[in-house]
Amino acid sequence: MEASKIMDYPLYNSFTFVKGIGLKTEATLKELGINSWNDVIKKQCPELFPKRKWSAIWNGVNSAMDALKTLNVSQLTSLIPKTQHWKMIPNFIDRIAYLDIETTGLSPRYSHITTIAVYDGSKVHDFVRSDNLDEFPKFISKFPAITTFYGKTFDIPFIKREMGLEFNQIHFDVCFLLRKLKIKGGLKKIEKRFRISRGGLEDLDGYTAVLLWNRFRKTRKREYLETLLAYNNEDVINLEFLLDKSYNLLIRKEQLFTPPLELLKKKIKNPFQANKRVIGAILGRNTNLYS
DNA sequence: GACGAAGTTATCTAACGGAC
DNA sequence: GTCCGTTAGATAACTTCGTC
């Protein structure tokens, strides 16, 4: 990675990732003309500034800089507090796996995964139970970073429990990034807020995904599986836009003078299409379940 | 309804610096 | 070197929230 590019990223102007340095100390440093990691490396400890704190900052900045240059995920996760991981989004933007799972229910104890969709920024990869689900662990291990919506609480613990898989990646959870911006609500509500169309999938939700899987298992008709995959894929494709949007709003909120990410609405087309007849049948047959 | 992550608030602890 | 008041970061307890 080019050194000049690293300098554009928000982490470069922040010191609060160093243990013992808070917002007040960071503000003091900026008043003393220490605005960036580059200033720490080039300059001496300012007069009247505690030498021990300066030493901690110098060590922290050098370690973080090394880890960012090599994208050393384990070193970065130990250095940078979780609340500041979002500042690394531009560092990983071309290496993120956007993922979402569908299951037979909410409890990992009594339910199991039916499908997993992973969008790599150019293509969606689907993993289906009783077909290729066992290929997921090897596939996801190639990515240094993942993005989910509420995955820290739902998707990842579910996958860990069912597949025994450990995730070592940097994890950007769009749900919690939006909460920082006081934007709350489920994925579908947030997509509406940002005017993201779901192309014929508006009426579906997690529960109808369960019904689609059950119908597919019973009938073995591809149209049920393909509608479920269309729904699953739509979630991960839209995650990219939501991650970029959240990042841009966060840098504006925190008044960080770094370039925003380019917003690409629907960069790719969903490889599966929702079958209107299937959706009608699922919704019509189960209207009583929504009351 | 269970679960777990993050935010919020209150309290504790450690470091700093001035006075002696 | 020691004491003590001030400041700021760390920690704990509690609350809120969204997942299929």
Coordinates of N, CA and C in Angstrom, one line a residue, chain A residues 21-259:
Chain A
I21 N -4.7 7.5 26.2 CA -5.0 8.8 25.5 C -6.4 8.9 25.2
G22 N -7.0 9.9 25.7 CA -8.5 10.2 25.4 C -8.6 11.4 24.6
L23 N -9.9 11.8 24.5 CA -10.2 13.0 23.6 C -9.5 14.3 24.1
K24 N -9.4 14.4 25.4 CA -8.8 15.7 25.9 C -7.3 15.8 25.6
T25 N -6.6 14.6 25.8 CA -5.2 14.6 25.5 C -5.0 14.8 24.0
E26 N -5.9 14.2 23.2 CA -5.8 14.4 21.7 C -6.0 15.9 21.3
A27 N -7.0 16.5 22.0 CA -7.2 17.9 21.7 C -6.0 18.8 22.1
T28 N -5.3 18.4 23.3 CA -4.1 19.1 23.7 C -3.0 19.0 22.7
L29 N -2.8 17.8 22.1 CA -1.8 17.5 21.1 C -2.0 18.4 19.9
K30 N -3.3 18.5 19.5 CA -3.6 19.3 18.3 C -3.3 20.8 18.5
E31 N -3.6 21.2 19.8 CA -3.3 22.6 20.1 C -1.8 22.8 20.0
L32 N -1.0 21.8 20.3 CA 0.4 21.9 20.3 C 1.0 21.6 18.9
G33 N 0.1 21.5 17.9 CA 0.6 21.4 16.5 C 0.9 19.9 16.1
I34 N 0.5 19.0 17.0 CA 0.6 17.5 16.6 C -0.7 17.1 16.1
N35 N -0.9 17.1 14.8 CA -2.2 16.8 14.2 C -2.3 15.4 13.6
S36 N -1.2 14.8 13.3 CA -1.2 13.5 12.6 C -0.1 12.6 13.0
W37 N -0.1 11.3 12.5 CA 0.9 10.4 12.9 C 2.3 10.9 12.4
N38 N 2.2 11.5 11.2 CA 3.5 12.1 10.6 C 4.2 13.1 11.6
D39 N 3.3 13.9 12.2 CA 3.9 14.9 13.2 C 4.6 14.2 14.3
V40 N 4.0 13.1 14.8 CA 4.6 12.3 15.9 C 5.9 11.8 15.5
I41 N 6.0 11.2 14.3 CA 7.3 10.6 13.9 C 8.3 11.7 13.7
K42 N 7.9 12.8 13.1 CA 8.9 13.9 12.7 C 9.3 14.7 13.9
K43 N 8.4 15.0 14.8 CA 8.7 16.0 15.9 C 9.1 15.4 17.2
Q44 N 9.6 16.3 18.0 CA 10.0 15.9 19.4 C 8.8 16.1 20.3
C45 N 9.0 15.5 21.5 CA 7.9 15.7 22.6 C 7.8 17.2 22.9
P46 N 6.6 17.8 22.7 CA 6.4 19.2 23.0 C 6.7 19.5 24.5
E47 N 7.1 20.8 24.7 CA 7.4 21.2 26.1 C 6.2 21.1 26.9
L48 N 6.3 20.8 28.2 CA 5.2 20.7 29.1 C 4.3 19.5 28.8
F49 N 4.6 18.7 27.9 CA 3.8 17.5 27.6 C 4.5 16.3 28.3
P50 N 3.7 15.5 29.1 CA 4.3 14.3 29.8 C 5.1 13.4 28.9
K51 N 6.4 13.2 29.3 CA 7.3 12.3 28.4 C 6.7 10.9 28.3
R52 N 6.1 10.4 29.4 CA 5.7 9.0 29.4 C 4.5 8.8 28.4
K53 N 3.6 9.8 28.4 CA 2.5 9.8 27.4 C 3.0 9.9 26.0
W54 N 4.0 10.8 25.8 CA 4.5 10.9 24.4 C 5.2 9.6 23.9
S55 N 5.8 9.0 24.8 CA 6.5 7.7 24.5 C 5.4 6.6 24.1
A56 N 4.3 6.6 24.8 CA 3.2 5.7 24.5 C 2.6 6.0 23.1
I57 N 2.4 7.3 22.9 CA 1.9 7.7 21.6 C 2.8 7.3 20.4
W58 N 4.1 7.6 20.6 CA 5.1 7.3 19.6 C 5.1 5.8 19.3
N59 N 5.1 5.0 20.3 CA 5.1 3.5 20.1 C 3.9 3.1 19.4
G60 N 2.7 3.6 19.9 CA 1.4 3.2 19.3 C 1.3 3.6 17.9
V61 N 1.7 4.8 17.5 CA 1.7 5.2 16.1 C 2.6 4.4 15.2
N62 N 3.8 4.1 15.7 CA 4.7 3.3 14.9 C 4.1 1.8 14.6
S63 N 3.6 1.3 15.7 CA 3.1 -0.1 15.6 C 1.9 -0.1 14.7
A64 N 1.0 0.9 14.8 CA -0.2 0.9 14.0 C 0.1 1.2 12.5
M65 N 1.1 2.0 12.3 CA 1.5 2.3 10.9 C 2.1 1.0 10.3
D66 N 2.9 0.3 11.0 CA 3.4 -1.0 10.4 C 2.3 -2.0 10.1
A67 N 1.3 -2.1 11.0 CA 0.2 -3.0 10.9 C -0.7 -2.6 9.7
L68 N -0.9 -1.3 9.5 CA -1.7 -0.9 8.4 C -1.1 -1.1 7.0
K69 N 0.3 -0.9 7.0 CA 1.0 -1.0 5.8 C 0.9 -2.5 5.3
T70 N 0.9 -3.4 6.2 CA 0.9 -4.8 5.8 C -0.5 -5.5 6.0
L71 N -1.5 -4.6 6.4 CA -2.8 -5.1 6.7 C -2.8 -6.3 7.6
N72 N -2.0 -6.2 8.7 CA -1.9 -7.3 9.7 C -3.1 -7.2 10.6
V73 N -4.1 -8.1 10.3 CA -5.4 -8.0 11.0 C -5.3 -8.3 12.5
S74 N -4.5 -9.3 12.8 CA -4.5 -9.6 14.3 C -3.8 -8.5 15.1
Q75 N -2.8 -7.9 14.5 CA -2.1 -6.8 15.2 C -3.0 -5.6 15.2
L76 N -3.8 -5.3 14.2 CA -4.7 -4.2 14.1 C -5.8 -4.3 15.2
T77 N -6.4 -5.5 15.2 CA -7.5 -5.7 16.2 C -7.0 -5.6 17.6
S78 N -5.7 -5.9 17.9 CA -5.2 -5.8 19.3 C -4.8 -4.3 19.6
L79 N -4.5 -3.6 18.5 CA -4.1 -2.2 18.7 C -5.2 -1.2 18.8
I80 N -6.2 -1.4 17.8 CA -7.2 -0.4 17.6 C -8.5 -0.8 18.4
P81 N -9.0 0.0 19.3 CA -10.3 -0.4 20.0 C -11.4 -0.6 19.0
K82 N -12.3 -1.6 19.4 CA -13.4 -1.9 18.5 C -14.2 -0.7 18.0
T83 N -14.4 0.2 18.9 CA -15.3 1.4 18.6 C -14.6 2.3 17.5
Q84 N -13.4 2.0 17.2 CA -12.7 2.8 16.2 C -12.4 2.0 14.9
H85 N -12.8 0.7 14.9 CA -12.5 -0.1 13.7 C -13.0 0.5 12.4
W86 N -14.2 1.2 12.5 CA -14.7 1.8 11.3 C -13.8 2.7 10.5
K87 N -12.8 3.3 11.3 CA -11.9 4.2 10.6 C -10.9 3.5 9.7
M88 N -11.0 2.1 9.8 CA -10.1 1.3 8.9 C -10.8 0.9 7.6
I89 N -12.1 1.3 7.4 CA -12.9 0.9 6.3 C -12.1 1.2 4.9
P90 N -11.6 2.4 4.7 CA -10.9 2.7 3.5 C -9.7 1.8 3.3
N91 N -9.1 1.4 4.4 CA -7.9 0.5 4.2 C -8.2 -0.9 3.7
F92 N -9.5 -1.3 3.9 CA -9.9 -2.7 3.5 C -10.9 -2.7 2.4
I93 N -11.3 -1.5 1.9 CA -12.5 -1.4 1.1 C -12.5 -2.4 -0.1
D94 N -11.3 -2.7 -0.7 CA -11.3 -3.7 -1.8 C -11.2 -5.1 -1.4
R95 N -11.2 -5.4 -0.1 CA -11.0 -6.8 0.4 C -12.0 -7.2 1.4
I96 N -13.2 -6.6 1.3 CA -14.3 -6.9 2.2 C -15.2 -7.9 1.7
A97 N -15.6 -8.9 2.5 CA -16.7 -9.8 2.2 C -18.0 -9.4 2.9
Y98 N -19.0 -9.1 2.1 CA -20.3 -8.7 2.7 C -21.1 -10.0 2.9
L99 N -21.5 -10.3 4.1 CA -22.2 -11.6 4.2 C -23.5 -11.5 5.1
D100 N -24.3 -12.5 4.7 CA -25.6 -12.5 5.4 C -26.1 -14.0 5.4
I101 N -26.7 -14.4 6.5 CA -27.2 -15.8 6.5 C -28.7 -15.9 6.6
E102 N -29.3 -17.0 6.1 CA -30.7 -17.3 6.4 C -30.7 -18.6 7.2
T103 N -31.7 -18.6 8.1 CA -31.7 -19.8 9.0 C -33.2 -20.3 9.1
T104 N -33.4 -21.4 9.8 CA -34.7 -21.9 10.0 C -35.4 -21.3 11.3
G105 N -34.7 -20.4 11.9 CA -35.2 -19.7 13.1 C -34.2 -18.8 13.8
L106 N -34.6 -18.3 14.9 CA -33.7 -17.3 15.6 C -32.7 -17.9 16.5
S107 N -33.0 -19.0 17.1 CA -32.1 -19.6 18.1 C -31.1 -20.6 17.5
P108 N -29.8 -20.3 17.7 CA -28.8 -21.2 17.2 C -28.9 -22.6 17.8
R109 N -29.6 -22.7 18.9 CA -29.7 -24.0 19.7 C -30.7 -24.9 18.9
Y110 N -31.8 -24.3 18.4 CA -32.8 -25.1 17.9 C -33.0 -25.0 16.3
S111 N -32.2 -24.1 15.7 CA -32.3 -23.8 14.3 C -31.0 -24.1 13.6
H112 N -31.0 -24.1 12.3 CA -29.8 -24.2 11.5 C -29.7 -23.3 10.3
I113 N -28.5 -23.1 9.8 CA -28.3 -22.3 8.6 C -28.9 -22.9 7.4
T114 N -29.6 -22.2 6.5 CA -30.1 -22.7 5.3 C -29.2 -22.2 4.1
T115 N -29.0 -20.9 4.1 CA -28.1 -20.3 3.0 C -27.2 -19.2 3.5
I116 N -26.1 -19.1 2.9 CA -25.2 -17.9 3.2 C -24.9 -17.3 1.9
A117 N -25.0 -15.9 1.9 CA -24.6 -15.2 0.7 C -23.4 -14.3 1.0
V118 N -22.4 -14.3 0.1 CA -21.2 -13.5 0.3 C -21.0 -12.7 -0.9
Y119 N -21.0 -11.4 -0.8 CA -20.7 -10.5 -1.9 C -19.3 -10.0 -1.8
D120 N -18.4 -10.2 -2.8 CA -17.0 -9.8 -2.7 C -16.7 -8.4 -3.3
G121 N -17.8 -7.7 -3.7 CA -17.6 -6.4 -4.3 C -17.8 -6.4 -5.8
S122 N -17.8 -7.7 -6.4 CA -18.0 -7.8 -7.8 C -19.0 -8.9 -8.1
K123 N -19.1 -9.9 -7.2 CA -19.9 -11.1 -7.5 C -20.5 -11.6 -6.2
V124 N -21.7 -12.2 -6.3 CA -22.2 -12.9 -5.1 C -22.0 -14.4 -5.2
H125 N -21.5 -14.9 -4.0 CA -21.3 -16.4 -3.9 C -22.3 -16.9 -2.9
D126 N -23.0 -18.0 -3.4 CA -24.1 -18.5 -2.5 C -23.6 -19.9 -2.0
F127 N -24.0 -20.1 -0.7 CA -23.7 -21.4 -0.1 C -25.0 -22.0 0.5
V128 N -25.3 -23.2 0.0 CA -26.7 -23.7 0.3 C -26.5 -25.0 1.1
R129 N -27.3 -25.1 2.1 CA -27.4 -26.4 3.0 C -27.6 -27.6 2.1
S130 N -27.0 -28.7 2.4 CA -27.1 -29.9 1.7 C -26.6 -29.8 0.2
D131 N -25.8 -28.8 0.0 CA -25.2 -28.6 -1.4 C -23.7 -28.3 -1.2
N132 N -23.4 -27.0 -1.0 CA -22.0 -26.5 -0.9 C -21.7 -25.7 0.4
L133 N -22.6 -25.8 1.4 CA -22.4 -25.0 2.6 C -21.0 -25.3 3.2
D134 N -20.5 -26.5 3.1 CA -19.2 -26.8 3.7 C -18.0 -26.1 3.0
E135 N -18.3 -25.5 1.9 CA -17.2 -24.8 1.2 C -17.0 -23.4 1.8
F136 N -18.0 -22.9 2.6 CA -18.0 -21.6 3.1 C -16.8 -21.2 4.0
P137 N -16.4 -22.1 4.9 CA -15.2 -21.7 5.8 C -13.9 -21.4 5.0
K138 N -13.6 -22.2 4.0 CA -12.4 -22.0 3.2 C -12.5 -20.7 2.4
F139 N -13.7 -20.5 1.9 CA -14.0 -19.3 1.0 C -13.8 -18.0 1.8
I140 N -14.4 -18.0 3.0 CA -14.4 -16.7 3.8 C -13.1 -16.4 4.4
S141 N -12.3 -17.5 4.6 CA -10.9 -17.3 5.2 C -10.0 -16.4 4.3
K142 N -10.4 -16.3 3.0 CA -9.5 -15.5 2.1 C -9.7 -14.0 2.3
F143 N -10.7 -13.6 3.1 CA -11.0 -12.1 3.2 C -10.4 -11.6 4.6
P144 N -9.7 -10.5 4.6 CA -9.2 -9.9 5.8 C -10.3 -9.2 6.6
A145 N -11.4 -8.8 5.9 CA -12.5 -8.0 6.6 C -13.9 -8.5 6.1
I146 N -14.8 -8.4 7.0 CA -16.2 -8.8 6.7 C -17.1 -7.6 7.1
T147 N -18.3 -7.6 6.4 CA -19.3 -6.6 6.7 C -20.6 -7.3 6.9
T148 N -21.4 -7.0 7.9 CA -22.7 -7.6 8.1 C -23.7 -6.5 8.6
F149 N -25.0 -6.9 8.7 CA -25.9 -6.1 9.4 C -26.3 -6.9 10.6
Y150 N -25.9 -6.4 11.8 CA -26.2 -7.0 13.1 C -25.6 -8.4 13.2
G151 N -24.6 -8.6 12.4 CA -23.9 -9.9 12.4 C -23.1 -10.2 13.6
K152 N -22.7 -9.2 14.3 CA -21.9 -9.4 15.6 C -22.7 -10.2 16.6
T153 N -24.0 -9.9 16.5 CA -24.9 -10.6 17.5 C -25.6 -11.8 16.9
F154 N -25.9 -11.8 15.6 CA -26.7 -12.9 15.1 C -25.9 -13.8 14.1
D155 N -25.5 -13.3 13.0 CA -24.9 -14.2 12.0 C -23.6 -14.9 12.4
I156 N -22.7 -14.1 13.0 CA -21.4 -14.7 13.4 C -21.5 -15.7 14.5
P157 N -22.2 -15.4 15.6 CA -22.4 -16.4 16.6 C -23.1 -17.6 16.1
F158 N -24.0 -17.4 15.2 CA -24.8 -18.6 14.6 C -23.8 -19.5 13.8
I159 N -23.0 -18.9 13.0 CA -22.0 -19.6 12.2 C -21.0 -20.3 13.1
K160 N -20.5 -19.6 14.1 CA -19.5 -20.2 15.0 C -20.1 -21.4 15.7
R161 N -21.3 -21.3 16.1 CA -21.9 -22.4 16.9 C -22.2 -23.6 15.9
E162 N -22.7 -23.3 14.7 CA -23.1 -24.4 13.8 C -21.9 -25.0 13.1
M163 N -20.9 -24.2 12.7 CA -19.8 -24.7 11.9 C -18.5 -24.8 12.6
G164 N -18.5 -24.3 13.9 CA -17.3 -24.3 14.7 C -16.2 -23.4 14.1
L165 N -16.6 -22.4 13.4 CA -15.7 -21.5 12.6 C -15.3 -20.3 13.5
E166 N -14.0 -20.0 13.5 CA -13.5 -18.8 14.2 C -13.3 -17.7 13.2
F167 N -13.8 -16.5 13.4 CA -13.6 -15.4 12.5 C -12.5 -14.5 13.1
N168 N -11.4 -14.4 12.3 CA -10.3 -13.6 12.7 C -10.3 -12.2 11.9
Q169 N -11.3 -12.0 11.1 CA -11.3 -10.8 10.3 C -11.7 -9.6 11.1
I170 N -11.4 -8.4 10.5 CA -11.9 -7.1 11.0 C -13.4 -7.2 10.6
H171 N -14.2 -6.8 11.6 CA -15.7 -6.9 11.3 C -16.4 -5.6 11.4
F172 N -16.9 -5.1 10.3 CA -17.7 -3.9 10.2 C -19.2 -4.2 10.3
D173 N -19.8 -3.9 11.4 CA -21.3 -4.2 11.5 C -22.0 -2.9 11.2
V174 N -22.7 -2.8 10.1 CA -23.4 -1.6 9.7 C -24.4 -1.1 10.7
C175 N -25.1 -2.1 11.3 CA -26.1 -1.8 12.3 C -25.5 -0.9 13.4
F176 N -24.4 -1.2 13.9 CA -23.8 -0.5 15.0 C -23.1 0.8 14.5
L177 N -22.7 0.9 13.3 CA -22.1 2.1 12.7 C -23.3 3.1 12.6
L178 N -24.5 2.6 12.2 CA -25.6 3.6 12.0 C -26.1 4.0 13.4
R179 N -26.0 3.1 14.4 CA -26.4 3.5 15.7 C -25.6 4.7 16.2
K180 N -24.3 4.7 15.9 CA -23.5 5.8 16.2 C -24.0 7.2 15.7
L181 N -24.7 7.0 14.6 CA -25.3 8.2 13.9 C -26.7 8.5 14.3
K182 N -27.2 7.7 15.4 CA -28.5 7.8 15.9 C -29.6 7.3 14.8
I183 N -29.1 6.5 13.9 CA -30.0 5.9 12.9 C -30.3 4.5 13.4
K184 N -31.6 4.2 13.8 CA -31.9 2.9 14.3 C -33.0 2.3 13.4
G185 N -33.1 0.9 13.5 CA -34.1 0.2 12.8 C -33.5 -1.0 12.1
G186 N -34.3 -1.9 11.6 CA -33.8 -3.1 11.0 C -33.3 -2.8 9.6
L187 N -32.7 -3.8 8.9 CA -32.1 -3.6 7.6 C -33.1 -3.0 6.6
K188 N -34.3 -3.6 6.5 CA -35.3 -3.2 5.5 C -35.7 -1.7 5.7
K189 N -35.9 -1.3 7.0 CA -36.3 0.0 7.3 C -35.2 1.0 6.9
I190 N -34.0 0.6 7.2 CA -32.9 1.5 6.8 C -32.7 1.7 5.3
E191 N -32.9 0.5 4.6 CA -32.8 0.6 3.1 C -33.8 1.6 2.6
K192 N -35.1 1.6 3.2 CA -36.1 2.5 2.7 C -35.7 3.9 3.0
R193 N -35.1 4.2 4.2 CA -34.6 5.5 4.6 C -33.6 6.1 3.5
F194 N -32.8 5.2 3.0 CA -31.8 5.6 2.0 C -32.3 5.4 0.6
R195 N -33.6 5.1 0.5 CA -34.2 5.0 -0.9 C -33.6 3.9 -1.7
I196 N -33.3 2.7 -1.1 CA -32.7 1.6 -1.8 C -33.9 0.7 -2.2
S197 N -34.0 0.4 -3.5 CA -35.1 -0.5 -3.9 C -34.7 -1.9 -3.8
R198 N -35.6 -2.8 -3.4 CA -35.3 -4.2 -3.3 C -35.9 -5.0 -4.5
G199 N -36.4 -4.3 -5.5 CA -36.8 -5.0 -6.8 C -37.7 -6.2 -6.7
G200 N -38.9 -6.0 -6.2 CA -39.8 -7.1 -6.2 C -39.7 -8.0 -4.9
L201 N -38.8 -7.6 -4.0 CA -38.6 -8.4 -2.8 C -39.0 -7.6 -1.6
E202 N -39.7 -6.5 -1.8 CA -40.1 -5.6 -0.7 C -40.9 -6.4 0.4
D203 N -41.8 -7.3 -0.1 CA -42.7 -8.0 0.9 C -42.1 -9.1 1.7
L204 N -40.8 -9.5 1.4 CA -40.2 -10.6 2.1 C -39.5 -10.1 3.3
D205 N -39.4 -11.0 4.3 CA -38.6 -10.7 5.5 C -37.9 -12.1 5.9
G206 N -37.3 -12.0 7.1 CA -36.6 -13.2 7.5 C -37.5 -14.4 7.7
Y207 N -38.7 -14.1 8.2 CA -39.6 -15.2 8.4 C -40.1 -15.9 7.1
T208 N -40.3 -15.0 6.1 CA -40.7 -15.6 4.8 C -39.6 -16.4 4.2
A209 N -38.3 -16.0 4.5 CA -37.2 -16.8 4.1 C -37.2 -18.2 4.7
V210 N -37.7 -18.3 5.9 CA -37.8 -19.7 6.5 C -38.9 -20.5 5.8
L211 N -40.0 -19.8 5.4 CA -41.1 -20.5 4.7 C -40.6 -21.0 3.3
L212 N -39.8 -20.1 2.7 CA -39.3 -20.4 1.3 C -38.5 -21.7 1.4
W213 N -37.6 -21.7 2.4 CA -36.7 -22.9 2.6 C -37.5 -24.2 2.8
N214 N -38.5 -24.0 3.7 CA -39.4 -25.2 4.0 C -40.1 -25.7 2.8
R215 N -40.6 -24.8 1.9 CA -41.3 -25.2 0.7 C -40.3 -25.8 -0.3
F216 N -39.1 -25.3 -0.3 CA -38.1 -25.9 -1.2 C -37.8 -27.3 -0.8
R217 N -37.6 -27.5 0.5 CA -37.2 -28.8 1.1 C -38.3 -29.8 0.8
K218 N -39.6 -29.4 0.9 CA -40.7 -30.3 0.7 C -40.9 -30.6 -0.8
T219 N -40.8 -29.6 -1.7 CA -41.2 -29.8 -3.1 C -40.0 -30.0 -4.0
R220 N -38.8 -29.6 -3.5 CA -37.5 -29.6 -4.3 C -37.6 -28.8 -5.6
K221 N -38.5 -27.8 -5.6 CA -38.7 -27.0 -6.8 C -37.7 -25.8 -6.7
R222 N -36.9 -25.6 -7.7 CA -35.8 -24.6 -7.7 C -36.4 -23.2 -7.5
E223 N -37.6 -22.9 -8.0 CA -38.2 -21.6 -7.9 C -38.2 -21.1 -6.4
Y224 N -38.4 -22.0 -5.5 CA -38.5 -21.6 -4.0 C -37.1 -21.2 -3.6
L225 N -36.1 -22.0 -3.9 CA -34.7 -21.8 -3.6 C -34.2 -20.5 -4.2
E226 N -34.5 -20.3 -5.5 CA -34.0 -19.1 -6.2 C -34.6 -17.8 -5.7
T227 N -35.9 -17.9 -5.2 CA -36.5 -16.7 -4.6 C -35.8 -16.4 -3.3
L228 N -35.5 -17.5 -2.5 CA -34.8 -17.3 -1.2 C -33.4 -16.7 -1.5
L229 N -32.7 -17.2 -2.5 CA -31.4 -16.7 -2.8 C -31.4 -15.3 -3.3
A230 N -32.5 -15.0 -4.1 CA -32.6 -13.6 -4.5 C -32.8 -12.6 -3.3
Y231 N -33.5 -13.1 -2.3 CA -33.7 -12.3 -1.1 C -32.4 -12.2 -0.3
N232 N -31.7 -13.3 -0.2 CA -30.4 -13.3 0.6 C -29.4 -12.5 -0.1
N233 N -29.3 -12.6 -1.5 CA -28.3 -11.8 -2.2 C -28.6 -10.3 -2.2
E234 N -29.9 -10.0 -2.2 CA -30.2 -8.5 -2.2 C -29.7 -7.9 -0.9
D235 N -29.8 -8.6 0.2 CA -29.2 -8.1 1.5 C -27.8 -7.8 1.4
V236 N -27.0 -8.7 0.8 CA -25.5 -8.5 0.8 C -25.1 -7.4 -0.2
I237 N -25.8 -7.4 -1.3 CA -25.5 -6.3 -2.3 C -25.7 -4.9 -1.8
N238 N -26.8 -4.8 -1.1 CA -27.2 -3.5 -0.5 C -26.2 -3.1 0.7
L239 N -25.6 -4.1 1.3 CA -24.7 -3.8 2.4 C -23.5 -2.9 2.0
E240 N -23.1 -3.1 0.8 CA -21.9 -2.3 0.3 C -22.3 -0.8 0.3
F241 N -23.4 -0.5 -0.2 CA -23.9 0.9 -0.3 C -24.0 1.4 1.2
L242 N -24.6 0.6 2.0 CA -24.9 1.1 3.4 C -23.6 1.3 4.2
L243 N -22.6 0.4 3.9 CA -21.3 0.6 4.6 C -20.6 1.9 4.2
D244 N -20.6 2.1 2.8 CA -20.0 3.4 2.3 C -20.7 4.6 2.9
K245 N -22.1 4.5 2.8 CA -22.9 5.7 3.3 C -22.6 5.9 4.8
S246 N -22.5 4.9 5.6 CA -22.3 5.0 7.0 C -20.9 5.7 7.3
Y247 N -19.9 5.2 6.5 CA -18.6 5.8 6.7 C -18.6 7.3 6.4
N248 N -19.2 7.6 5.2 CA -19.2 9.0 4.8 C -19.9 9.9 5.9
L249 N -21.0 9.4 6.4 CA -21.7 10.2 7.4 C -20.9 10.2 8.7
L250 N -20.2 9.2 9.1 CA -19.4 9.2 10.3 C -18.2 10.2 10.2
I251 N -17.5 10.2 9.0 CA -16.4 11.2 8.9 C -16.9 12.6 8.9
R252 N -18.1 12.8 8.4 CA -18.7 14.2 8.5 C -19.1 14.5 9.9
K253 N -19.7 13.5 10.6 CA -20.1 13.8 12.0 C -18.9 14.1 12.9
E254 N -17.8 13.4 12.7 CA -16.6 13.5 13.5 C -15.7 14.6 13.0
Q255 N -16.1 15.3 11.9 CA -15.4 16.4 11.3 C -13.9 15.9 11.0
L256 N -13.8 14.8 10.3 CA -12.5 14.3 9.9 C -12.3 14.7 8.5
F257 N -11.2 15.3 8.2 CA -11.0 15.9 6.9 C -10.3 14.8 6.0
T258 N -11.0 13.8 5.7 CA -10.5 12.7 4.8 C -11.5 12.5 3.7
P259 N -11.0 12.0 2.5 CA -11.9 11.9 1.4 C -13.1 10.9 1.7

